[in-house]
PDB file of C-alpha atoms in Angstrom:
ATOM      1  CA  ALA A   1     -87.603 -62.170   9.042  1.00 60.00           C
ATOM      2  CA  GLN A   2     -89.030 -65.306  10.631  1.00 62.00           C
ATOM      3  CA  SER A   3     -87.645 -69.365   9.201  1.00 87.00           C
ATOM      4  CA  VAL A   4     -89.107 -72.300  10.312  1.00 92.00           C
ATOM      5  CA  THR A   5     -86.015 -75.639  10.801  1.00 93.00           C
ATOM      6  CA  GLN A   6     -87.246 -79.176  11.103  1.00 95.00           C
ATOM      7  CA  LEU A   7     -84.673 -81.440  11.741  1.00 92.00           C
ATOM      8  CA  GLY A   8     -85.143 -84.988   9.744  1.00 91.00           C
ATOM      9  CA  SER A   9     -86.444 -85.284   6.681  1.00 92.00           C
ATOM     10  CA  HIS A  10     -87.438 -88.541   6.870  1.00 96.00           C
ATOM     11  CA  VAL A  11     -88.596 -90.731  10.333  1.00 97.00           C
ATOM     12  CA  SER A  12     -88.885 -94.180  11.032  1.00 97.00           C
ATOM     13  CA  VAL A  13     -90.683 -95.676  14.000  1.00 97.00           C
ATOM     14  CA  SER A  14     -92.384 -98.723  15.035  1.00 97.00           C
ATOM     15  CA  GLU A  15     -95.227 -98.743  15.550  1.00 97.00           C
ATOM     16  CA  GLY A  16     -96.990 -97.829  19.081  1.00 97.00           C
ATOM     17  CA  ALA A  17     -93.027 -96.531  19.932  1.00 98.00           C
ATOM     18  CA  LEU A  18     -93.207 -92.315  20.676  1.00 98.00           C
ATOM     19  CA  VAL A  19     -93.397 -90.100  17.921  1.00 98.00           C
ATOM     20  CA  LEU A  20     -91.197 -86.941  17.685  1.00 98.00           C
ATOM     21  CA  LEU A  21     -90.870 -84.507  15.275  1.00 98.00           C
ATOM     22  CA  ARG A  22     -88.818 -81.414  15.636  1.00 97.00           C
ATOM     23  CA  CYS A  23     -89.791 -77.695  14.945  1.00 97.00           C
ATOM     24  CA  ASN A  24     -87.323 -74.893  15.298  1.00 96.00           C
ATOM     25  CA  TYR A  25     -87.803 -70.667  13.852  1.00 93.00           C
ATOM     26  CA  SER A  26     -86.431 -67.570  14.550  1.00 90.00           C
ATOM     27  CA  SER A  27     -88.386 -64.555  15.033  1.00 84.00           C
ATOM     28  CA  SER A  28     -88.098 -61.562  16.289  1.00 80.00           C
ATOM     29  CA  VAL A  29     -92.206 -60.992  17.561  1.00 81.00           C
ATOM     30  CA  PRO A  30     -93.734 -63.538  19.716  1.00 82.00           C
ATOM     31  CA  PRO A  31     -94.306 -65.845  17.095  1.00 86.00           C
ATOM     32  CA  TYR A  32     -98.052 -67.921  15.781  1.00 91.00           C
ATOM     33  CA  LEU A  33     -96.542 -71.663  15.117  1.00 93.00           C
ATOM     34  CA  PHE A  34     -99.138 -74.697  13.170  1.00 94.00           C
ATOM     35  CA  TRP A  35     -98.064 -78.091  12.544  1.00 97.00           C
ATOM     36  CA  TYR A  36     -99.941 -79.007   9.152  1.00 96.00           C
ATOM     37  CA  VAL A  37    -100.504 -82.910   7.789  1.00 96.00           C
ATOM     38  CA  GLN A  38    -100.510 -84.555   4.771  1.00 93.00           C
ATOM     39  CA  TYR A  39    -101.864 -87.453   3.096  1.00 92.00           C
ATOM     40  CA  PRO A  40    -100.429 -88.509  -0.050  1.00 88.00           C
ATOM     41  CA  ASN A  41    -102.125 -87.151  -2.222  1.00 82.00           C
ATOM     42  CA  GLN A  42    -104.067 -84.594   0.047  1.00 86.00           C
ATOM     43  CA  GLY A  43    -103.751 -81.304   0.468  1.00 87.00           C
ATOM     44  CA  LEU A  44    -102.515 -80.299   3.685  1.00 91.00           C
ATOM     45  CA  GLN A  45    -104.262 -80.281   6.410  1.00 92.00           C
ATOM     46  CA  LEU A  46    -104.282 -79.263  10.705  1.00 94.00           C
ATOM     47  CA  LEU A  47    -103.458 -80.741  13.456  1.00 96.00           C
ATOM     48  CA  LEU A  48    -103.079 -77.840  15.801  1.00 96.00           C
ATOM     49  CA  LYS A  49    -101.792 -74.491  16.402  1.00 94.00           C
ATOM     50  CA  TYR A  50     -99.994 -72.150  19.429  1.00 93.00           C
ATOM     51  CA  THR A  51    -101.634 -68.331  19.074  1.00 89.00           C
ATOM     52  CA  THR A  52    -101.039 -67.280  23.191  1.00 86.00           C
ATOM     53  CA  GLY A  53    -101.718 -69.034  26.469  1.00 88.00           C
ATOM     54  CA  ALA A  54    -100.700 -72.435  26.796  1.00 90.00           C
ATOM     55  CA  THR A  55     -98.145 -73.834  25.592  1.00 92.00           C
ATOM     56  CA  LEU A  56     -98.839 -76.889  26.133  1.00 96.00           C
ATOM     57  CA  VAL A  57    -101.040 -77.931  22.475  1.00 96.00           C
ATOM     58  CA  LYS A  58    -103.463 -80.340  21.927  1.00 96.00           C
ATOM     59  CA  GLY A  59    -104.888 -81.160  18.681  1.00 95.00           C
ATOM     60  CA  ILE A  60    -105.969 -83.957  16.605  1.00 94.00           C
ATOM     61  CA  ASN A  61    -105.153 -87.681  16.432  1.00 93.00           C
ATOM     62  CA  GLY A  62    -103.251 -88.220  19.754  1.00 96.00           C
ATOM     63  CA  PHE A  63    -100.739 -85.470  18.550  1.00 97.00           C
ATOM     64  CA  GLU A  64    -100.149 -82.390  20.525  1.00 97.00           C
ATOM     65  CA  ALA A  65     -96.384 -79.916  20.973  1.00 97.00           C
ATOM     66  CA  GLU A  66     -95.015 -77.543  23.066  1.00 96.00           C
ATOM     67  CA  PHE A  67     -94.241 -74.155  22.487  1.00 95.00           C
ATOM     68  CA  LYS A  68     -90.215 -73.208  24.303  1.00 95.00           C
ATOM     69  CA  LYS A  69     -90.040 -69.924  24.009  1.00 92.00           C
ATOM     70  CA  SER A  70     -86.586 -70.477  25.790  1.00 93.00           C
ATOM     71  CA  GLU A  71     -85.304 -73.598  22.833  1.00 94.00           C
ATOM     72  CA  THR A  72     -87.402 -71.351  20.363  1.00 94.00           C
ATOM     73  CA  SER A  73     -89.509 -74.613  19.321  1.00 96.00           C
ATOM     74  CA  PHE A  74     -92.466 -76.461  18.650  1.00 97.00           C
ATOM     75  CA  HIS A  75     -91.488 -80.073  19.031  1.00 98.00           C
ATOM     76  CA  LEU A  76     -94.495 -82.680  17.387  1.00 98.00           C
ATOM     77  CA  THR A  77     -94.383 -85.522  19.903  1.00 98.00           C
ATOM     78  CA  LYS A  78     -97.819 -88.051  20.333  1.00 98.00           C
ATOM     79  CA  PRO A  79     -97.094 -91.601  22.737  1.00 97.00           C
ATOM     80  CA  SER A  80     -97.376 -94.152  19.776  1.00 97.00           C
ATOM     81  CA  ALA A  81     -97.462 -94.616  16.951  1.00 97.00           C
ATOM     82  CA  HIS A  82    -100.467 -95.957  14.332  1.00 97.00           C
ATOM     83  CA  MET A  83     -99.437 -96.940  11.337  1.00 96.00           C
ATOM     84  CA  SER A  84    -102.193 -94.116   9.818  1.00 95.00           C
ATOM     85  CA  ASP A  85     -99.514 -91.960  11.609  1.00 97.00           C
ATOM     86  CA  ALA A  86     -97.940 -92.498   8.337  1.00 97.00           C
ATOM     87  CA  ALA A  87     -97.618 -88.517   6.352  1.00 96.00           C
ATOM     88  CA  GLU A  88     -96.211 -85.962   5.537  1.00 95.00           C
ATOM     89  CA  TYR A  89     -95.965 -83.529   8.441  1.00 97.00           C
ATOM     90  CA  PHE A  90     -95.561 -79.277   8.384  1.00 95.00           C
ATOM     91  CA  CYS A  91     -94.542 -77.129  10.345  1.00 96.00           C
ATOM     92  CA  ALA A  92     -94.882 -72.892   9.626  1.00 93.00           C
ATOM     93  CA  VAL A  93     -94.779 -69.477  11.506  1.00 91.00           C
ATOM     94  CA  SER A  94     -96.530 -66.129  11.585  1.00 86.00           C
ATOM     95  CA  VAL A  95     -95.720 -63.598  11.999  1.00 75.00           C
ATOM     96  CA  SER A  96     -97.497 -60.536  10.483  1.00 78.00           C
ATOM     97  CA  ASN A  97    -100.846 -60.830   8.428  1.00 76.00           C
ATOM     98  CA  ASN A  98    -100.425 -62.577   5.526  1.00 76.00           C
ATOM     99  CA  ASP A  99     -96.582 -64.516   6.025  1.00 80.00           C
ATOM    100  CA  MET A 100     -96.988 -68.023   6.421  1.00 85.00           C
ATOM    101  CA  ARG A 101     -93.891 -69.539   6.532  1.00 89.00           C
ATOM    102  CA  PHE A 102     -93.117 -73.418   6.128  1.00 92.00           C
ATOM    103  CA  GLY A 103     -91.036 -75.879   6.783  1.00 93.00           C
ATOM    104  CA  ALA A 104     -89.451 -78.104   4.815  1.00 93.00           C
ATOM    105  CA  GLY A 105     -90.961 -81.278   6.230  1.00 94.00           C
ATOM    106  CA  THR A 106     -90.268 -84.350   8.308  1.00 96.00           C
ATOM    107  CA  ARG A 107     -91.796 -87.069   5.985  1.00 96.00           C
ATOM    108  CA  LEU A 108     -92.446 -89.537   9.146  1.00 97.00           C
ATOM    109  CA  THR A 109     -92.583 -93.724   8.510  1.00 97.00           C
ATOM    110  CA  VAL A 110     -94.380 -96.413  10.878  1.00 97.00           C
ATOM    111  CA  LYS A 111     -93.323 -99.506  10.221  1.00 97.00           C
ATOM    112  CA  PRO A 112     -95.494-102.608  11.344  1.00 94.00           C
TER     113      PRO A 112
ATOM    114  CA  ASN B   1    -119.261 -78.647   1.404  1.00 75.00           C
ATOM    115  CA  ALA B   2    -116.210 -79.348  -1.050  1.00 80.00           C
ATOM    116  CA  GLY B   3    -114.218 -77.053   0.838  1.00 91.00           C
ATOM    117  CA  VAL B   4    -111.553 -76.294  -1.446  1.00 94.00           C
ATOM    118  CA  THR B   5    -111.415 -78.140  -4.863  1.00 95.00           C
ATOM    119  CA  GLN B   6    -108.455 -77.425  -8.043  1.00 96.00           C
ATOM    120  CA  THR B   7    -108.354 -78.120 -11.334  1.00 96.00           C
ATOM    121  CA  PRO B   8    -107.064 -80.185 -13.382  1.00 96.00           C
ATOM    122  CA  LYS B   9    -104.882 -82.764 -10.777  1.00 95.00           C
ATOM    123  CA  PHE B  10    -102.585 -82.478 -12.934  1.00 96.00           C
ATOM    124  CA  GLN B  11    -100.845 -81.127 -16.044  1.00 96.00           C
ATOM    125  CA  VAL B  12     -98.453 -81.166 -18.402  1.00 97.00           C
ATOM    126  CA  LEU B  13     -97.311 -77.908 -20.120  1.00 96.00           C
ATOM    127  CA  LYS B  14     -94.152 -77.344 -23.221  1.00 97.00           C
ATOM    128  CA  THR B  15     -92.102 -74.887 -22.444  1.00 97.00           C
ATOM    129  CA  GLY B  16     -93.919 -71.260 -23.522  1.00 97.00           C
ATOM    130  CA  GLN B  17     -96.966 -72.158 -23.199  1.00 97.00           C
ATOM    131  CA  SER B  18     -99.438 -70.421 -20.541  1.00 96.00           C
ATOM    132  CA  MET B  19    -102.977 -72.501 -18.771  1.00 96.00           C
ATOM    133  CA  THR B  20    -105.017 -71.437 -15.666  1.00 97.00           C
ATOM    134  CA  LEU B  21    -105.188 -73.388 -12.577  1.00 98.00           C
ATOM    135  CA  GLN B  22    -108.605 -73.074 -11.138  1.00 98.00           C
ATOM    136  CA  CYS B  23    -109.774 -72.876  -7.283  1.00 98.00           C
ATOM    137  CA  ALA B  24    -113.221 -72.883  -5.640  1.00 97.00           C
ATOM    138  CA  GLN B  25    -114.627 -72.986  -2.334  1.00 96.00           C
ATOM    139  CA  ASP B  26    -117.682 -72.999  -0.895  1.00 94.00           C
ATOM    140  CA  MET B  27    -117.480 -71.739   2.481  1.00 93.00           C
ATOM    141  CA  ASN B  28    -117.487 -68.563   1.923  1.00 91.00           C
ATOM    142  CA  HIS B  29    -113.945 -67.316   2.801  1.00 92.00           C
ATOM    143  CA  GLU B  30    -113.039 -64.636   2.672  1.00 90.00           C
ATOM    144  CA  TYR B  31    -109.514 -65.011   2.276  1.00 91.00           C
ATOM    145  CA  MET B  32    -107.966 -67.712  -0.674  1.00 93.00           C
ATOM    146  CA  SER B  33    -103.995 -67.920  -0.870  1.00 94.00           C
ATOM    147  CA  TRP B  34    -101.808 -70.633  -4.151  1.00 96.00           C
ATOM    148  CA  TYR B  35     -98.784 -71.809  -2.702  1.00 95.00           C
ATOM    149  CA  ARG B  36     -96.134 -73.709  -4.505  1.00 96.00           C
ATOM    150  CA  GLN B  37     -94.681 -77.335  -3.569  1.00 92.00           C
ATOM    151  CA  ASP B  38     -91.186 -77.993  -4.010  1.00 92.00           C
ATOM    152  CA  PRO B  39     -89.116 -80.585  -2.795  1.00 86.00           C
ATOM    153  CA  GLY B  40     -86.586 -79.861   0.032  1.00 83.00           C
ATOM    154  CA  MET B  41     -88.198 -76.299   0.281  1.00 85.00           C
ATOM    155  CA  GLY B  42     -92.558 -77.296   2.202  1.00 86.00           C
ATOM    156  CA  LEU B  43     -94.662 -74.428   0.877  1.00 91.00           C
ATOM    157  CA  ARG B  44     -93.834 -70.501  -0.724  1.00 93.00           C
ATOM    158  CA  LEU B  45     -96.574 -68.564  -1.866  1.00 92.00           C
ATOM    159  CA  ILE B  46     -96.323 -67.039  -4.880  1.00 96.00           C
ATOM    160  CA  HIS B  47     -99.983 -64.982  -4.688  1.00 95.00           C
ATOM    161  CA  TYR B  48    -102.636 -63.978  -2.054  1.00 93.00           C
ATOM    162  CA  SER B  49    -106.486 -62.254  -1.630  1.00 92.00           C
ATOM    163  CA  VAL B  50    -108.206 -60.877   0.960  1.00 90.00           C
ATOM    164  CA  GLY B  51    -111.891 -60.676  -0.124  1.00 90.00           C
ATOM    165  CA  ALA B  52    -113.369 -60.384  -4.742  1.00 92.00           C
ATOM    166  CA  GLY B  53    -111.511 -57.605  -6.685  1.00 94.00           C
ATOM    167  CA  ILE B  54    -108.433 -58.106  -4.041  1.00 93.00           C
ATOM    168  CA  THR B  55    -105.037 -59.406  -4.658  1.00 95.00           C
ATOM    169  CA  ASP B  56    -101.372 -59.491  -3.518  1.00 93.00           C
ATOM    170  CA  GLN B  57     -98.151 -60.751  -4.486  1.00 94.00           C
ATOM    171  CA  GLY B  58     -96.225 -63.372  -1.734  1.00 91.00           C
ATOM    172  CA  GLU B  59     -92.818 -63.934  -1.894  1.00 89.00           C
ATOM    173  CA  VAL B  60     -92.383 -65.518  -4.822  1.00 94.00           C
ATOM    174  CA  PRO B  61     -94.646 -64.022  -7.377  1.00 96.00           C
ATOM    175  CA  ASN B  62     -92.987 -64.074 -10.956  1.00 96.00           C
ATOM    176  CA  GLY B  63     -94.551 -65.568 -13.746  1.00 96.00           C
ATOM    177  CA  TYR B  64     -98.360 -65.776 -12.225  1.00 97.00           C
ATOM    178  CA  ASN B  65    -101.101 -63.729 -11.912  1.00 97.00           C
ATOM    179  CA  VAL B  66    -104.216 -63.944 -10.380  1.00 97.00           C
ATOM    180  CA  SER B  67    -107.674 -62.396 -10.029  1.00 96.00           C
ATOM    181  CA  ARG B  68    -110.255 -62.438  -7.798  1.00 96.00           C
ATOM    182  CA  SER B  69    -113.761 -61.186  -8.965  1.00 96.00           C
ATOM    183  CA  THR B  70    -116.134 -63.172  -6.870  1.00 96.00           C
ATOM    184  CA  THR B  71    -115.957 -65.355  -2.970  1.00 94.00           C
ATOM    185  CA  GLU B  72    -114.990 -68.048  -4.658  1.00 96.00           C
ATOM    186  CA  ASP B  73    -112.600 -67.941  -7.251  1.00 97.00           C
ATOM    187  CA  PHE B  74    -108.846 -67.267  -7.476  1.00 98.00           C
ATOM    188  CA  PRO B  75    -107.798 -68.167 -10.749  1.00 98.00           C
ATOM    189  CA  LEU B  76    -103.473 -69.287 -10.720  1.00 98.00           C
ATOM    190  CA  ARG B  77    -102.484 -68.062 -14.570  1.00 98.00           C
ATOM    191  CA  LEU B  78     -99.179 -68.912 -15.482  1.00 96.00           C
ATOM    192  CA  LEU B  79     -98.263 -67.285 -18.613  1.00 92.00           C
ATOM    193  CA  SER B  80     -95.282 -68.111 -20.367  1.00 96.00           C
ATOM    194  CA  ALA B  81     -95.088 -71.455 -18.353  1.00 96.00           C
ATOM    195  CA  ALA B  82     -91.030 -72.222 -17.924  1.00 97.00           C
ATOM    196  CA  PRO B  83     -88.737 -75.277 -16.083  1.00 97.00           C
ATOM    197  CA  SER B  84     -88.855 -73.760 -13.369  1.00 96.00           C
ATOM    198  CA  GLN B  85     -92.760 -73.861 -12.631  1.00 97.00           C
ATOM    199  CA  THR B  86     -92.919 -77.718 -12.687  1.00 97.00           C
ATOM    200  CA  SER B  87     -93.972 -77.991  -9.164  1.00 97.00           C
ATOM    201  CA  VAL B  88     -97.041 -78.978  -6.603  1.00 94.00           C
ATOM    202  CA  TYR B  89    -100.152 -75.537  -6.514  1.00 97.00           C
ATOM    203  CA  PHE B  90    -101.993 -75.922  -3.359  1.00 95.00           C
ATOM    204  CA  CYS B  91    -105.311 -73.341  -3.205  1.00 96.00           C
ATOM    205  CA  ALA B  92    -106.210 -73.023   0.522  1.00 94.00           C
ATOM    206  CA  SER B  93    -108.364 -70.213   2.298  1.00 93.00           C
ATOM    207  CA  SER B  94    -109.392 -69.148   6.069  1.00 90.00           C
ATOM    208  CA  SER B  95    -111.658 -67.248   7.176  1.00 82.00           C
ATOM    209  CA  GLY B  96    -110.266 -63.871   7.964  1.00 71.00           C
ATOM    210  CA  THR B  97    -111.215 -61.207   7.009  1.00 64.00           C
ATOM    211  CA  SER B  98    -107.314 -60.427   6.651  1.00 63.00           C
ATOM    212  CA  GLY B  99    -105.523 -62.908   6.601  1.00 63.00           C
ATOM    213  CA  SER B 100    -104.971 -62.205  10.235  1.00 72.00           C
ATOM    214  CA  ARG B 101    -101.160 -65.157  11.238  1.00 72.00           C
ATOM    215  CA  ALA B 102    -103.785 -66.587  14.150  1.00 76.00           C
ATOM    216  CA  ASP B 103    -106.167 -68.019  11.241  1.00 82.00           C
ATOM    217  CA  THR B 104    -106.139 -71.907  10.199  1.00 86.00           C
ATOM    218  CA  GLN B 105    -106.258 -72.655   6.598  1.00 89.00           C
ATOM    219  CA  TYR B 106    -108.285 -74.919   4.587  1.00 92.00           C
ATOM    220  CA  PHE B 107    -105.909 -76.427   2.087  1.00 93.00           C
ATOM    221  CA  GLY B 108    -107.421 -78.571  -1.436  1.00 94.00           C
ATOM    222  CA  PRO B 109    -106.321 -81.590  -3.023  1.00 93.00           C
ATOM    223  CA  GLY B 110    -103.727 -80.029  -4.832  1.00 94.00           C
ATOM    224  CA  THR B 111    -102.798 -79.752  -8.616  1.00 96.00           C
ATOM    225  CA  ARG B 112     -99.575 -81.391  -9.831  1.00 95.00           C
ATOM    226  CA  LEU B 113     -97.382 -79.529 -12.662  1.00 97.00           C
ATOM    227  CA  THR B 114     -95.213 -80.582 -15.007  1.00 97.00           C
ATOM    228  CA  VAL B 115     -92.875 -78.509 -18.071  1.00 97.00           C
ATOM    229  CA  LEU B 116     -91.519 -79.761 -20.428  1.00 96.00           C
TER     230      LEU B 116
END
């Protein structure tokens, strides 16, 4: 069975600093990988996804993630944090139809 | 487009009561799903539907029923609420016809349910 581990339930960065949110997965088949963001009192929205092809995926709001098969990782990065990036971020993996597994989430705080 | 809408936003129930969480989408998506979100556990799939008249169980279906009579609506019914069902519930939809694992899901704003 596939699973997702997000390292760090809370991450705090200063405005302008690098954002790095870690995600590792386990899967016996090539995975499709997703990052979703949840702003306070809202539903989740897609940041980016990897299905096939280029392993470096660019998403909305300046975020990107790189699929590294050898490390079973799909870490999310943004070069310079903005106050508006404060939210909860979920990594998810899907290895079959109708079966998406979410990580526990990482809450990002951005300090002025 | 309103996207995915959910009602109510908040609900408090007593143990044993029943209720229906409403979900509607105006994007003509065939695939709809229900998740629950619990602290430290991410989202877990309760039930899903690949089209009107077709539903199936997800990872945590016990205590919940669903039906899909139209493309737009996908209500979730709690038959006899229990404190373990205290959670935030999200409805989602996607444009794929079979819940393809590549599809992007669009989420509603959620319903926060407390069972006393």
